[in-house]
PDB file of C-alpha atoms in Angstrom:
ATOM      1  CA  MET A   1      23.685   4.672 -47.184  1.00 68.00           C
ATOM      2  CA  HIS A   2      21.145   4.790 -44.855  1.00 76.00           C
ATOM      3  CA  PRO A   3      22.403   5.001 -41.011  1.00 76.00           C
ATOM      4  CA  THR A   4      19.924   1.815 -39.922  1.00 79.00           C
ATOM      5  CA  THR A   5      21.351   0.039 -42.921  1.00 85.00           C
ATOM      6  CA  GLN A   6      24.747   1.223 -41.761  1.00 84.00           C
ATOM      7  CA  VAL A   7      24.274   0.318 -38.275  1.00 83.00           C
ATOM      8  CA  ARG A   8      22.940  -3.251 -38.977  1.00 88.00           C
ATOM      9  CA  ASP A   9      25.502  -3.934 -42.051  1.00 91.00           C
ATOM     10  CA  LEU A  10      28.687  -2.860 -39.527  1.00 89.00           C
ATOM     11  CA  LEU A  11      27.596  -5.058 -36.795  1.00 91.00           C
ATOM     12  CA  ARG A  12      26.345  -8.496 -38.321  1.00 94.00           C
ATOM     13  CA  PRO A  13      30.220  -9.689 -38.284  1.00 93.00           C
ATOM     14  CA  PHE A  14      30.476  -9.436 -34.317  1.00 92.00           C
ATOM     15  CA  LEU A  15      26.929 -10.442 -33.658  1.00 94.00           C
ATOM     16  CA  MET A  16      25.843 -13.257 -36.805  1.00 95.00           C
ATOM     17  CA  GLY A  17      25.992 -17.054 -36.274  1.00 93.00           C
ATOM     18  CA  LEU A  18      26.682 -19.190 -33.420  1.00 88.00           C
ATOM     19  CA  HIS A  19      28.296 -17.902 -29.897  1.00 87.00           C
ATOM     20  CA  ASP A  20      29.253 -20.216 -26.614  1.00 82.00           C
ATOM     21  CA  PHE A  21      27.396 -18.729 -23.813  1.00 78.00           C
ATOM     22  CA  GLY A  22      29.006 -20.940 -21.228  1.00 72.00           C
ATOM     23  CA  ALA A  23      28.125 -24.395 -19.245  1.00 61.00           C
ATOM     24  CA  GLU A  24      24.562 -25.371 -18.284  1.00 59.00           C
ATOM     25  CA  ALA A  25      24.124 -27.692 -15.893  1.00 57.00           C
ATOM     26  CA  LEU A  26      24.017 -31.663 -16.412  1.00 54.00           C
ATOM     27  CA  GLY A  27      27.120 -31.548 -19.036  1.00 56.00           C
ATOM     28  CA  GLU A  28      24.892 -29.272 -21.364  1.00 60.00           C
ATOM     29  CA  HIS A  29      26.788 -26.620 -23.034  1.00 66.00           C
ATOM     30  CA  ASP A  30      24.313 -23.328 -23.681  1.00 74.00           C
ATOM     31  CA  TRP A  31      24.865 -22.323 -27.330  1.00 80.00           C
ATOM     32  CA  VAL A  32      23.062 -19.406 -28.857  1.00 86.00           C
ATOM     33  CA  GLU A  33      23.175 -18.988 -32.636  1.00 89.00           C
ATOM     34  CA  VAL A  34      21.853 -15.436 -33.713  1.00 93.00           C
ATOM     35  CA  VAL A  35      20.102 -15.777 -37.595  1.00 94.00           C
ATOM     36  CA  GLY A  36      18.727 -12.423 -38.218  1.00 95.00           C
ATOM     37  CA  LEU A  37      19.406  -8.822 -37.189  1.00 94.00           C
ATOM     38  CA  GLU A  38      17.731  -5.516 -37.909  1.00 92.00           C
ATOM     39  CA  ALA A  39      18.247  -2.145 -36.744  1.00 86.00           C
ATOM     40  CA  SER A  40      15.662   0.731 -36.304  1.00 85.00           C
ATOM     41  CA  PRO A  41      15.836   4.519 -35.274  1.00 80.00           C
ATOM     42  CA  HIS A  42      14.738   4.523 -30.942  1.00 77.00           C
ATOM     43  CA  LYS A  43      14.366   7.466 -28.785  1.00 76.00           C
ATOM     44  CA  GLY A  44      18.146   9.279 -30.142  1.00 74.00           C
ATOM     45  CA  SER A  45      19.823   6.201 -30.678  1.00 77.00           C
ATOM     46  CA  TYR A  46      19.284   2.446 -32.370  1.00 82.00           C
ATOM     47  CA  LEU A  47      17.518  -0.359 -31.225  1.00 86.00           C
ATOM     48  CA  LEU A  48      18.796  -3.620 -32.345  1.00 89.00           C
ATOM     49  CA  GLU A  49      16.637  -6.650 -32.962  1.00 94.00           C
ATOM     50  CA  ALA A  50      18.280 -10.030 -33.200  1.00 94.00           C
ATOM     51  CA  GLU A  51      16.805 -13.044 -34.133  1.00 95.00           C
ATOM     52  CA  LEU A  52      17.856 -16.186 -31.913  1.00 91.00           C
ATOM     53  CA  PHE A  53      17.624 -19.895 -31.801  1.00 88.00           C
ATOM     54  CA  GLY A  54      19.047 -21.586 -28.871  1.00 84.00           C
ATOM     55  CA  ARG A  55      21.305 -24.605 -29.073  1.00 77.00           C
ATOM     56  CA  GLY A  56      22.940 -27.170 -27.027  1.00 66.00           C
ATOM     57  CA  ARG A  57      25.800 -29.885 -27.239  1.00 60.00           C
ATOM     58  CA  THR A  58      25.475 -32.641 -24.496  1.00 54.00           C
ATOM     59  CA  ARG A  59      29.205 -33.612 -23.207  1.00 53.00           C
ATOM     60  CA  GLY A  60      31.066 -36.133 -25.632  1.00 54.00           C
ATOM     61  CA  VAL A  61      28.692 -35.282 -28.546  1.00 54.00           C
ATOM     62  CA  THR A  62      29.931 -33.068 -30.901  1.00 55.00           C
ATOM     63  CA  ASP A  63      26.565 -32.280 -32.917  1.00 55.00           C
ATOM     64  CA  ILE A  64      24.865 -28.484 -31.557  1.00 55.00           C
ATOM     65  CA  GLY A  65      21.291 -29.359 -31.639  1.00 52.00           C
ATOM     66  CA  PRO A  66      18.070 -27.438 -31.504  1.00 52.00           C
ATOM     67  CA  ARG A  67      16.731 -27.009 -27.879  1.00 60.00           C
ATOM     68  CA  GLY A  68      13.339 -25.662 -28.973  1.00 67.00           C
ATOM     69  CA  GLU A  69      14.174 -21.938 -27.972  1.00 82.00           C
ATOM     70  CA  HIS A  70      13.298 -19.158 -30.685  1.00 88.00           C
ATOM     71  CA  TRP A  71      13.586 -15.423 -29.549  1.00 90.00           C
ATOM     72  CA  LYS A  72      13.102 -11.697 -30.788  1.00 94.00           C
ATOM     73  CA  VAL A  73      15.181  -9.871 -28.724  1.00 93.00           C
ATOM     74  CA  ARG A  74      15.446  -6.089 -28.810  1.00 92.00           C
ATOM     75  CA  LEU A  75      18.672  -4.587 -27.550  1.00 87.00           C
ATOM     76  CA  ASP A  76      19.256  -0.956 -26.800  1.00 82.00           C
ATOM     77  CA  CYS A  77      22.087   0.322 -28.667  1.00 82.00           C
ATOM     78  CA  LYS A  78      22.366   3.885 -26.670  1.00 79.00           C
ATOM     79  CA  ASP A  79      25.221   2.925 -24.755  1.00 75.00           C
ATOM     80  CA  HIS A  80      26.970   1.380 -27.253  1.00 69.00           C
ATOM     81  CA  LEU A  81      26.753   3.339 -30.685  1.00 73.00           C
ATOM     82  CA  SER A  82      28.845   6.767 -30.580  1.00 64.00           C
ATOM     83  CA  HIS A  83      28.390   9.711 -32.804  1.00 61.00           C
ATOM     84  CA  GLY A  84      32.076   8.037 -34.282  1.00 60.00           C
ATOM     85  CA  PHE A  85      30.389   5.082 -35.506  1.00 67.00           C
ATOM     86  CA  PHE A  86      28.622   7.047 -38.174  1.00 66.00           C
ATOM     87  CA  GLN A  87      31.509   8.574 -39.785  1.00 65.00           C
ATOM     88  CA  ASP A  88      32.346   7.803 -42.880  1.00 73.00           C
ATOM     89  CA  PRO A  89      33.928   5.176 -42.629  1.00 75.00           C
ATOM     90  CA  PRO A  90      33.682   4.539 -39.019  1.00 79.00           C
ATOM     91  CA  ALA A  91      37.025   3.219 -36.834  1.00 81.00           C
ATOM     92  CA  TRP A  92      37.246  -0.300 -36.976  1.00 86.00           C
ATOM     93  CA  GLU A  93      37.713  -0.517 -32.708  1.00 87.00           C
ATOM     94  CA  ASP A  94      34.397   1.870 -32.427  1.00 85.00           C
ATOM     95  CA  VAL A  95      32.401  -0.998 -34.709  1.00 86.00           C
ATOM     96  CA  ARG A  96      34.649  -3.855 -32.526  1.00 90.00           C
ATOM     97  CA  ALA A  97      33.910  -2.466 -29.080  1.00 89.00           C
ATOM     98  CA  ALA A  98      30.084  -2.171 -30.161  1.00 88.00           C
ATOM     99  CA  GLY A  99      29.702  -5.510 -31.505  1.00 90.00           C
ATOM    100  CA  ASN A 100      31.548  -6.598 -28.367  1.00 91.00           C
ATOM    101  CA  GLY A 101      29.223  -4.645 -26.146  1.00 90.00           C
ATOM    102  CA  LEU A 102      26.029  -5.699 -27.658  1.00 90.00           C
ATOM    103  CA  THR A 103      26.890  -9.789 -27.666  1.00 91.00           C
ATOM    104  CA  LEU A 104      28.092  -9.348 -23.576  1.00 90.00           C
ATOM    105  CA  GLN A 105      24.236  -7.780 -23.760  1.00 90.00           C
ATOM    106  CA  LEU A 106      22.912 -10.399 -25.549  1.00 90.00           C
ATOM    107  CA  LYS A 107      24.456 -13.214 -23.033  1.00 88.00           C
ATOM    108  CA  LEU A 108      23.263 -10.929 -20.397  1.00 88.00           C
ATOM    109  CA  TRP A 109      19.439 -11.211 -21.596  1.00 87.00           C
ATOM    110  CA  TRP A 110      20.027 -14.877 -22.172  1.00 84.00           C
ATOM    111  CA  ASP A 111      21.195 -15.612 -18.646  1.00 81.00           C
ATOM    112  CA  THR A 112      18.481 -14.178 -16.954  1.00 84.00           C
ATOM    113  CA  HIS A 113      15.777 -13.977 -19.342  1.00 80.00           C
ATOM    114  CA  PRO A 114      12.003 -14.778 -17.786  1.00 77.00           C
ATOM    115  CA  PRO A 115       9.869 -17.093 -19.310  1.00 75.00           C
ATOM    116  CA  GLY A 116       8.156 -15.096 -21.557  1.00 75.00           C
ATOM    117  CA  GLY A 117      10.884 -12.929 -22.434  1.00 76.00           C
ATOM    118  CA  GLY A 118       9.675  -9.828 -20.818  1.00 80.00           C
ATOM    119  CA  ARG A 119       9.595  -6.403 -22.114  1.00 83.00           C
ATOM    120  CA  SER A 120      12.986  -6.949 -24.407  1.00 87.00           C
ATOM    121  CA  ALA A 121      12.013 -10.012 -26.155  1.00 90.00           C
ATOM    122  CA  ASP A 122       8.945 -12.373 -27.611  1.00 90.00           C
ATOM    123  CA  ARG A 123       9.399 -15.727 -27.974  1.00 88.00           C
ATOM    124  CA  LEU A 124       8.586 -17.191 -31.599  1.00 88.00           C
ATOM    125  CA  ALA A 125       8.401 -20.842 -30.423  1.00 74.00           C
TER     126      ALA A 125
END
C-alpha cells in the first residue's frame, strides 16, 4: 500500500464524521463534520486535507443543521506522524495519538480561522 493511502486510511476512523467543537454564543453548539480526507507528501512529512462542513444545534433542538460553512483545511502532519507510524502494521496507540492530535489541530483551526481561511484553508461555500 502506498504511504499516502496508508496515512489517509489509518486516520479516517479518527477524523471522519461529526465532531463536537463546543458551545457558541446564544445557545448554539458548534459542530463540524469531516466529509473528506486526503493525504499527500509534503516536506518530509504529510499534508492532510480535510473537507469540512460547519453544523450547529440550537439549545433544545435535536436536529443538527447546516451553518453555511464549507472548507478544505490543510493540516501539517509533521508533529503527529512518527517513523513508527509506517511500520506494517503500525501500533494502534501511534495511530490513535496522531488522530487525536490532528483532531485537536482541526479544532484549534476552527476556533481561530480568519474569514478567508488564511494560508491553511480554502472556503468552498
